Coordinates of C-alpha atoms in Angstrom, one line a residue:
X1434 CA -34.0 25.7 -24.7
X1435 CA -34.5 25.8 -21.1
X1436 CA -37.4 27.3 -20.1
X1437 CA -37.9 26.6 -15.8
X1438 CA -36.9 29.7 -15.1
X1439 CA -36.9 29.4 -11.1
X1440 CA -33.8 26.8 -11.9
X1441 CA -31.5 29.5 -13.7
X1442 CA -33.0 33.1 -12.6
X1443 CA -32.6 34.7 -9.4
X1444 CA -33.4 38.3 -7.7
X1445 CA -30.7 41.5 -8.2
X1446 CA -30.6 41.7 -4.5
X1447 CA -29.4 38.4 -3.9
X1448 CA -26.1 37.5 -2.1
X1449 CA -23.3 35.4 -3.6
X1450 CA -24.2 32.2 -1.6
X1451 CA -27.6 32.3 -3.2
X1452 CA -25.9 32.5 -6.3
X1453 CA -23.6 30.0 -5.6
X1454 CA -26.8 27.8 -4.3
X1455 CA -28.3 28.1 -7.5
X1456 CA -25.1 27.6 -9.5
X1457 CA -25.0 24.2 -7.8
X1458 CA -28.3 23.0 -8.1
X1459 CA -28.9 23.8 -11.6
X1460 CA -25.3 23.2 -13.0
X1461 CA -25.7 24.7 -15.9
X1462 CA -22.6 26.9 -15.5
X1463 CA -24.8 30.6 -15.5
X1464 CA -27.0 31.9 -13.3
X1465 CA -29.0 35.2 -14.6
X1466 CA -29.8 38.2 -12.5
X1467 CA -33.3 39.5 -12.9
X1468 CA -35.4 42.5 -11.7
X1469 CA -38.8 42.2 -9.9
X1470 CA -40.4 42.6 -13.6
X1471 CA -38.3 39.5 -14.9
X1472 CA -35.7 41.8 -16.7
X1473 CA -32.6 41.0 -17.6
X1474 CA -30.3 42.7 -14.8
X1475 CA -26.8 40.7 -15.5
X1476 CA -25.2 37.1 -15.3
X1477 CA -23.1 35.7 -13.2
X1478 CA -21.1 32.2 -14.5
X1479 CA -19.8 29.2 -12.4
X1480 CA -16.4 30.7 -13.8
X1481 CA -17.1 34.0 -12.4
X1482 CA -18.2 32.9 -9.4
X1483 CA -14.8 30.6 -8.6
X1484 CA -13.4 33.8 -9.1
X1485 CA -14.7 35.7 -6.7
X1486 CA -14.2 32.9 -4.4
X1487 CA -10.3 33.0 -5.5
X1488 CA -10.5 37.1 -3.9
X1489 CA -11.5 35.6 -0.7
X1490 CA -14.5 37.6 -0.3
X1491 CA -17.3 36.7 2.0
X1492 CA -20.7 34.6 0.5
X1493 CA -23.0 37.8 2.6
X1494 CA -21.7 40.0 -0.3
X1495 CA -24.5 41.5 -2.7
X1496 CA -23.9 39.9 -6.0
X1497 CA -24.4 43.9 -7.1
X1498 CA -20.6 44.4 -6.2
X1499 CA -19.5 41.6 -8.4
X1500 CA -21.6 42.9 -11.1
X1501 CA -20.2 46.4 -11.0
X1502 CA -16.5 44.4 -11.4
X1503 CA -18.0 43.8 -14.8
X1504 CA -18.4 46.9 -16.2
X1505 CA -15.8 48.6 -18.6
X1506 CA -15.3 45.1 -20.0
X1507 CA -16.5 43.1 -22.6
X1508 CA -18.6 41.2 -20.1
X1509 CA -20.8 44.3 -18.9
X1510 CA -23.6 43.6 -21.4
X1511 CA -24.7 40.2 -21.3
X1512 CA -24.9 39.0 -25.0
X1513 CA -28.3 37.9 -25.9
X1514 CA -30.7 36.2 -28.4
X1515 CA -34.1 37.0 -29.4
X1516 CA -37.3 35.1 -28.3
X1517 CA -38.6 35.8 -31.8
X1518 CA -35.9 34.4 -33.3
X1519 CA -34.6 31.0 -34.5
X1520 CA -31.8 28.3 -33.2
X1521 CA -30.6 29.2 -36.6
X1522 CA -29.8 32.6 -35.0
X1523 CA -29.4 31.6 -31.7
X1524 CA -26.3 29.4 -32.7
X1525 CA -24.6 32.1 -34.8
X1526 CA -24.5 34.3 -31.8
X1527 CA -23.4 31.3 -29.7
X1528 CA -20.3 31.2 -31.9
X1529 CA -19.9 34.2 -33.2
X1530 CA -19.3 35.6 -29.4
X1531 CA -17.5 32.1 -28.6
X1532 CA -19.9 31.8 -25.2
X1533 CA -21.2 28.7 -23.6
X1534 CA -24.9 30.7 -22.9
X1535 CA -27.0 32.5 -24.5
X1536 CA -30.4 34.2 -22.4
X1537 CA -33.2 34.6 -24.3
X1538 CA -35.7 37.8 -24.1
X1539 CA -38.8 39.1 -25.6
X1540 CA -38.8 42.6 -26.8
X1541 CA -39.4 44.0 -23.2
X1542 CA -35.8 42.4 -22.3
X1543 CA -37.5 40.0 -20.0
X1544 CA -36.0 36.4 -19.5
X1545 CA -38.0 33.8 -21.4
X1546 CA -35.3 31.1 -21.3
X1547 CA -31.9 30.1 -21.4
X1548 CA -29.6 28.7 -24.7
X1549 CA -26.4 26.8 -24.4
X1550 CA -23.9 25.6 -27.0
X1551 CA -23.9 21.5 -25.3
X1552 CA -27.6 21.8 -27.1
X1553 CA -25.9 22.2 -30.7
X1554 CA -22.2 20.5 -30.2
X1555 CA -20.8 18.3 -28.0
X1556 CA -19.4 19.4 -25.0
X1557 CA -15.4 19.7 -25.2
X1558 CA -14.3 17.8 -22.1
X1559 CA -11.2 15.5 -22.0
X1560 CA -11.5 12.5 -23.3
X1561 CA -8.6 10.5 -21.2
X1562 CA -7.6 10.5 -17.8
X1563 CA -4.7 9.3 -15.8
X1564 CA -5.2 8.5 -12.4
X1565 CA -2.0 8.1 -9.5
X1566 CA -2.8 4.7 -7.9
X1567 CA 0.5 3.8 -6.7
X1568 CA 0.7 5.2 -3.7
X1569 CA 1.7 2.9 -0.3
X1570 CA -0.8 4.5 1.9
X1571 CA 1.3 4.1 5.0
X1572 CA -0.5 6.6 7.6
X1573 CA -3.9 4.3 6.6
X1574 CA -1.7 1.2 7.9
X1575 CA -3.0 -1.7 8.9
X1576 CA -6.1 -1.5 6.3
X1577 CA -3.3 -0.8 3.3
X1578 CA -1.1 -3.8 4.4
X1579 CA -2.7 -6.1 2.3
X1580 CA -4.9 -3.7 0.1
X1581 CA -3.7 -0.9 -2.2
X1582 CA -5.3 2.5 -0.5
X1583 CA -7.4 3.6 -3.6
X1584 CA -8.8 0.2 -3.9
X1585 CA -9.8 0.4 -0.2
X1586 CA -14.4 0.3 0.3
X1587 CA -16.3 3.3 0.6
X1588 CA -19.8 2.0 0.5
X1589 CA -20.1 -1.3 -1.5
X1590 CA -17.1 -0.6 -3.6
X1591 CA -13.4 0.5 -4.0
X1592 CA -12.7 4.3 -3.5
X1593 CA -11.2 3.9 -7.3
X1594 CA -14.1 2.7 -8.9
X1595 CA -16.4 5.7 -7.7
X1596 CA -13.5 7.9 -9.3
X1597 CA -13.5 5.8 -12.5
X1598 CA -17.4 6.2 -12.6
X1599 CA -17.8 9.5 -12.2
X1600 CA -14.9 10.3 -15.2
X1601 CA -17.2 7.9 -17.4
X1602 CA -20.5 9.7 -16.4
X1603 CA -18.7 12.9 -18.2
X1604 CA -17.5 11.9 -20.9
X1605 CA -13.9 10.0 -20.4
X1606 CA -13.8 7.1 -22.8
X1607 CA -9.9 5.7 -21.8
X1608 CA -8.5 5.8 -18.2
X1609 CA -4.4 5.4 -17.6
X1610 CA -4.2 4.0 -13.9
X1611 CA -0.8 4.5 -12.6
X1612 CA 0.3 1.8 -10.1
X1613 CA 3.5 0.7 -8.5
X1614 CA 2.5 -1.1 -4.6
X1615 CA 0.4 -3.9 -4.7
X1616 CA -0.3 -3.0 -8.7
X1617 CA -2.1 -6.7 -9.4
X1618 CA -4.7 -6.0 -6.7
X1619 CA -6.0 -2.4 -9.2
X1620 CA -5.1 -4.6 -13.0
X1621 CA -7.3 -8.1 -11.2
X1622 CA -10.1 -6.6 -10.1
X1623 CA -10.6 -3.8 -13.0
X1624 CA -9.6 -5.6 -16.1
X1625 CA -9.7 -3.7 -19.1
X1626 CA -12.4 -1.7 -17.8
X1627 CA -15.2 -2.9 -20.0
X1628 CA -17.1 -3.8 -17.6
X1629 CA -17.1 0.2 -16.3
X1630 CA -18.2 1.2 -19.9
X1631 CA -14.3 2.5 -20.3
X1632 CA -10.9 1.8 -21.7
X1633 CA -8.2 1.2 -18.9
X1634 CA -4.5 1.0 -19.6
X1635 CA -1.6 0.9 -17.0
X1636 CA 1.4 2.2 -16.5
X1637 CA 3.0 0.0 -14.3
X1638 CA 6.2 2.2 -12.7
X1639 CA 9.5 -0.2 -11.7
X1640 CA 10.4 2.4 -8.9
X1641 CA 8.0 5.4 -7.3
X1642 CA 7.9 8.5 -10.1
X1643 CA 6.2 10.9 -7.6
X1644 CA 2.9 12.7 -8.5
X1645 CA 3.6 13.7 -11.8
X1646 CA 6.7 11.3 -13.1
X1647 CA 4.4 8.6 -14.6
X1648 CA 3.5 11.3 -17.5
X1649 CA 6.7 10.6 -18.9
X1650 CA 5.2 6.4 -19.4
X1651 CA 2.2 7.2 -21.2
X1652 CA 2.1 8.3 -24.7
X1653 CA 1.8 12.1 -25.4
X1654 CA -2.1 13.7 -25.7
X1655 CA -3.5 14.9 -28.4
X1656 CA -5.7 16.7 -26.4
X1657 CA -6.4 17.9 -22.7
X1658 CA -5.6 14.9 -20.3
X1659 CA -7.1 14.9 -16.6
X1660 CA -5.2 13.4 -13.9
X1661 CA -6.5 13.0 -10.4
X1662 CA -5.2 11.7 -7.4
X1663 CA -6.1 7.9 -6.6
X1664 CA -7.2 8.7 -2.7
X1665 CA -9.6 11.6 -3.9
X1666 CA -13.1 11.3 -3.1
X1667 CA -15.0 14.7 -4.4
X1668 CA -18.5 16.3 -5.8
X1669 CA -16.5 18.2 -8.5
X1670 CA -18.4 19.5 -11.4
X1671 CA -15.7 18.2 -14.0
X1672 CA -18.1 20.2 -17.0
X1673 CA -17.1 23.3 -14.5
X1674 CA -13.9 22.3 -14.5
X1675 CA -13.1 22.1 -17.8
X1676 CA -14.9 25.4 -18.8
X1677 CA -12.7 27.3 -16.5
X1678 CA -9.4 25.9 -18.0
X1679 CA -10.5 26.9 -21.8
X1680 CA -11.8 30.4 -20.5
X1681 CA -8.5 30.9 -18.8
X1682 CA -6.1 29.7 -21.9
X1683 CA -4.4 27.4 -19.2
X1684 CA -1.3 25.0 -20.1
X1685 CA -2.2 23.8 -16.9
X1686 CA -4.9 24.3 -14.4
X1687 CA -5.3 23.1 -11.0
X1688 CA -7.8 23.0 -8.3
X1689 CA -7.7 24.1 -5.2
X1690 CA -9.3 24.2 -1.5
X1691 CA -9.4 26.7 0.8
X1692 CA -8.0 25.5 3.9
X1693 CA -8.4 27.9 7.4
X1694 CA -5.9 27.7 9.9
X1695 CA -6.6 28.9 13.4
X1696 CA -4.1 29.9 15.5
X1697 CA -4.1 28.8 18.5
X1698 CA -2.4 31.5 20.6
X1699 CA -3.0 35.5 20.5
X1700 CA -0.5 37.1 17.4
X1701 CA 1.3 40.2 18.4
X1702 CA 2.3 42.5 15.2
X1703 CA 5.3 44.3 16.3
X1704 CA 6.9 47.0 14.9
X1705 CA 10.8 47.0 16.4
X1706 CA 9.5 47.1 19.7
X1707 CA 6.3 49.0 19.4
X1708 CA 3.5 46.6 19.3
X1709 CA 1.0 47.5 16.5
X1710 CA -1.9 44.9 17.3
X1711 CA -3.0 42.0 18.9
X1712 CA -5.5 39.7 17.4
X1713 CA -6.7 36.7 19.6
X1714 CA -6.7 33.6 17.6
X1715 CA -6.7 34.8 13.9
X1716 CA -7.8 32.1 11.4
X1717 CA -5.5 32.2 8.5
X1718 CA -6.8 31.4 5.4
X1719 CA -5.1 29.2 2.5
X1720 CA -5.9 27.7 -0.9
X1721 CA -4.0 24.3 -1.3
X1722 CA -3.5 21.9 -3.9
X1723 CA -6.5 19.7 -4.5
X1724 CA -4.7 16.8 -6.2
X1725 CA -7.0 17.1 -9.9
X1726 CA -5.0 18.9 -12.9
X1727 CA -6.7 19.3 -16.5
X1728 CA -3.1 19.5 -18.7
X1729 CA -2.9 20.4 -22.4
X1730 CA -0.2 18.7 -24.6
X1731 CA 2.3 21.5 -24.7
X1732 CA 3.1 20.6 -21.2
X1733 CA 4.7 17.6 -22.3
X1734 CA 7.6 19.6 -23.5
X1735 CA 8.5 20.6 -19.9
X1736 CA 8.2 16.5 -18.7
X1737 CA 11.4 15.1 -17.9
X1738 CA 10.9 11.5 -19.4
X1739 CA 10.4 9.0 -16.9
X1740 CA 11.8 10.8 -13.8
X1741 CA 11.4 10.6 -10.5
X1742 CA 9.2 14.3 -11.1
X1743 CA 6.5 15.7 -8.2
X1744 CA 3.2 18.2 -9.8
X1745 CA 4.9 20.5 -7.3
X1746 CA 8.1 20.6 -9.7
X1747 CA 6.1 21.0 -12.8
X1748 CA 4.0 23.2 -11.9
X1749 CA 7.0 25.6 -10.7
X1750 CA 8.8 24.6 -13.9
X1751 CA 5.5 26.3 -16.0
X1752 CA 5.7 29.0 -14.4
X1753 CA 9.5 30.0 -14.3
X1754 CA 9.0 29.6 -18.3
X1755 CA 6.1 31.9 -18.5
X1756 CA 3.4 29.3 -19.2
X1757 CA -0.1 30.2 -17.9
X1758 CA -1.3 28.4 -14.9
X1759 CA -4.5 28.6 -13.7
X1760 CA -6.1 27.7 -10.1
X1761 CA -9.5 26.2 -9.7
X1762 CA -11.2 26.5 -6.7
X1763 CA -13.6 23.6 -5.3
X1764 CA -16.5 24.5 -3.8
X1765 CA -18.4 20.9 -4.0
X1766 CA -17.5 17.8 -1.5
X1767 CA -14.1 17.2 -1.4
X1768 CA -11.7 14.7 1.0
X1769 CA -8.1 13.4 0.6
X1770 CA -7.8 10.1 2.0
X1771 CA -4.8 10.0 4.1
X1772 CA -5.5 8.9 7.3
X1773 CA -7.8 6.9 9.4
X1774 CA -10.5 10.1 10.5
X1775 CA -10.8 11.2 6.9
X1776 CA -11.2 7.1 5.8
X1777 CA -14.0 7.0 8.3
X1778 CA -15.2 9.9 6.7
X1779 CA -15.4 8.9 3.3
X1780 CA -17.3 5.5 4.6
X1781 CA -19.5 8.4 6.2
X1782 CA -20.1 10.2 2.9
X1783 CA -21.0 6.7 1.6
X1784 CA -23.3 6.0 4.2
X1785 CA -25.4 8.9 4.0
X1786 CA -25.5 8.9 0.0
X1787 CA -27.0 4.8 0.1
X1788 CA -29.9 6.1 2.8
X1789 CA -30.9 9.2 0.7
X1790 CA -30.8 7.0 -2.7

């Protein structure tokens, strides 16, 4: 049980960024609203939370009006265990609500500590990835004329390995590289990835599949597969990640990043030839694709084998037939490495992550 209460607790009148702020530092996927006395006022979850950033409301907001969203629904009464009682009985409520946390409180409903369901099973994260390596890299030219782009430094080593890494560090025993330009460069210098603690097969396309074609190489899943871009350097919480894809019964889920868009010139809303309004500037706000998917096996069945086949298609394909796709938005570090400013970005990142360590 966790009992550092300043790690997991924060005040009812706190705004969302405090909640995001403590979501992130503690990363144990639930933050719990207390009063001054240290009772129990609510919870708010790392899912929850993406969600409200999905509405596109602002952090300033009082984390009472996301609260208030929760009541009529089965989330309105946080679920919770007795301080009295046993992991015997903490468990059965654990499963019998199928939750990931469970706050515990003495008999004046004040927060003594905090329960989570990692601490009695493993945690159900995927077990495989396939990463898209294959890539030429062209706006990156000259540094990708001899060297594939994910295999180009950020720090002391290739952009791949830190990706590789961090899929280890949660739980990802085998790794699928996808590769087609300058493939021996990736399959010489990684091996069988033993020496990365991991398992690493490759699917070596004959002609470029697009984002998503090399699915149809690799055998089917047997259980949720994570694929990730090959020029992706990020902070994600993968743990997060994969929460928010069982909570959301997703075939497919995947992440997103806002992206703001200012226009440069004063827009004119016209109505015929009435103008309506003029706003100077307007920053136009997006969520775009983030290049990281978590996919369950049933997506397979919508995988032409082998074919030239982009996520863009796929994910269109899902939805025309129904299938529930969810969108996950980053809030942690995230860079695609495309061009030259965001390389000497990443090298940046790396930089500053060596002198703090």
């Amino acid at each position: 049980m966790h009992t550092d209460l300043e790690r997991f607790c924060i005040a009812a009148d706190a705004t969302m960024a405090q909640v995001i702020t403590c979501l992130d530092g503690s990363r144990l996927g639930i933050v719990l609203i207390v009063s001054g006395d240290g009772r129990l006022h609510g919870t708010m979850t790392d899912g929850d939370a993406r969600r409200f950033a999905l509405t596109g409301s602002q952090l300033d907001a009082d984390v009472q009006a996301v609260l208030t969203a929760k009541k009529g629904t089965h989330f309105e009464r946080p679920i919770t265990g007795a301080a009295d009682g046993d992991r015997a009985d903490w468990w059965r409520l654990l499963k019998e609500h199928n939750i990931l946390h469970l706050p515990i409180v003495d008999s004046e409903e004040r927060v003594v500590g905090l329960v989570t369901r990692v601490e009695f099973e493993p945690e159900d994260l995927p077990r495989s990835a396939l990463i898209m390596a294959g890539g030429f890299g062209k706006r990156l030219h000259p540094l990708t004329a001899d060297t594939p782009k994910p295999m180009l430094p950020v720090g002391d080593r290739p952009l791949l390995e830190i990706m590789i890494e961090q899929l280890r560090n949660v739980g990802v025993g085998r790794v699928h590289l996808s590769t087609y330009h300058q493939s021996e460069k990736i399959s010489d210098y990684f091996g069988d990835g033993s020496q990365l603690g991991v398992e690493i097969t490759y699917v070596d396309e004959d002609r470029p599949l697009g984002t998503a074609g090399a699915f149809g190489l690799i055998a089917p899943p047997t259980g949720t597969l994570l694929v990730v871009n090959g020029d992706i350097l990020t902070d994600l919480d993968f743990r997060a990640f994969m929460a928010f894809h069982r909570e959301h019964a997703a075939d497919l889920t995947v992440a997103v990043r806002q992206y703001d868009f200012e226009v440069p010139y004063g827009v004119v809303e016209c109505d015929g030839a009435e103008v309506r309004s003029l706003s100077e500037k307007p920053v136009q706000k997006y969520f775009v694709n983030a290049g990281i998917y978590l996919l369950e096996p049933a997506v397979y069945e919508h995988i032409d084998s082998a074919e030239p086949f982009d996520m863009t298609e796929l994910i269109q394909r899902l939805l025309g037939r129904k299938r529930p796709v969810a969108s996950f938005p980053i809030r942690e570090y995230w860079l695609d490495i495309g061009e030259h400013s965001q390389y000497e970005e990443a090298r940046s990142w790396a930089a500053n992550r060596e002198t703090k360590s």
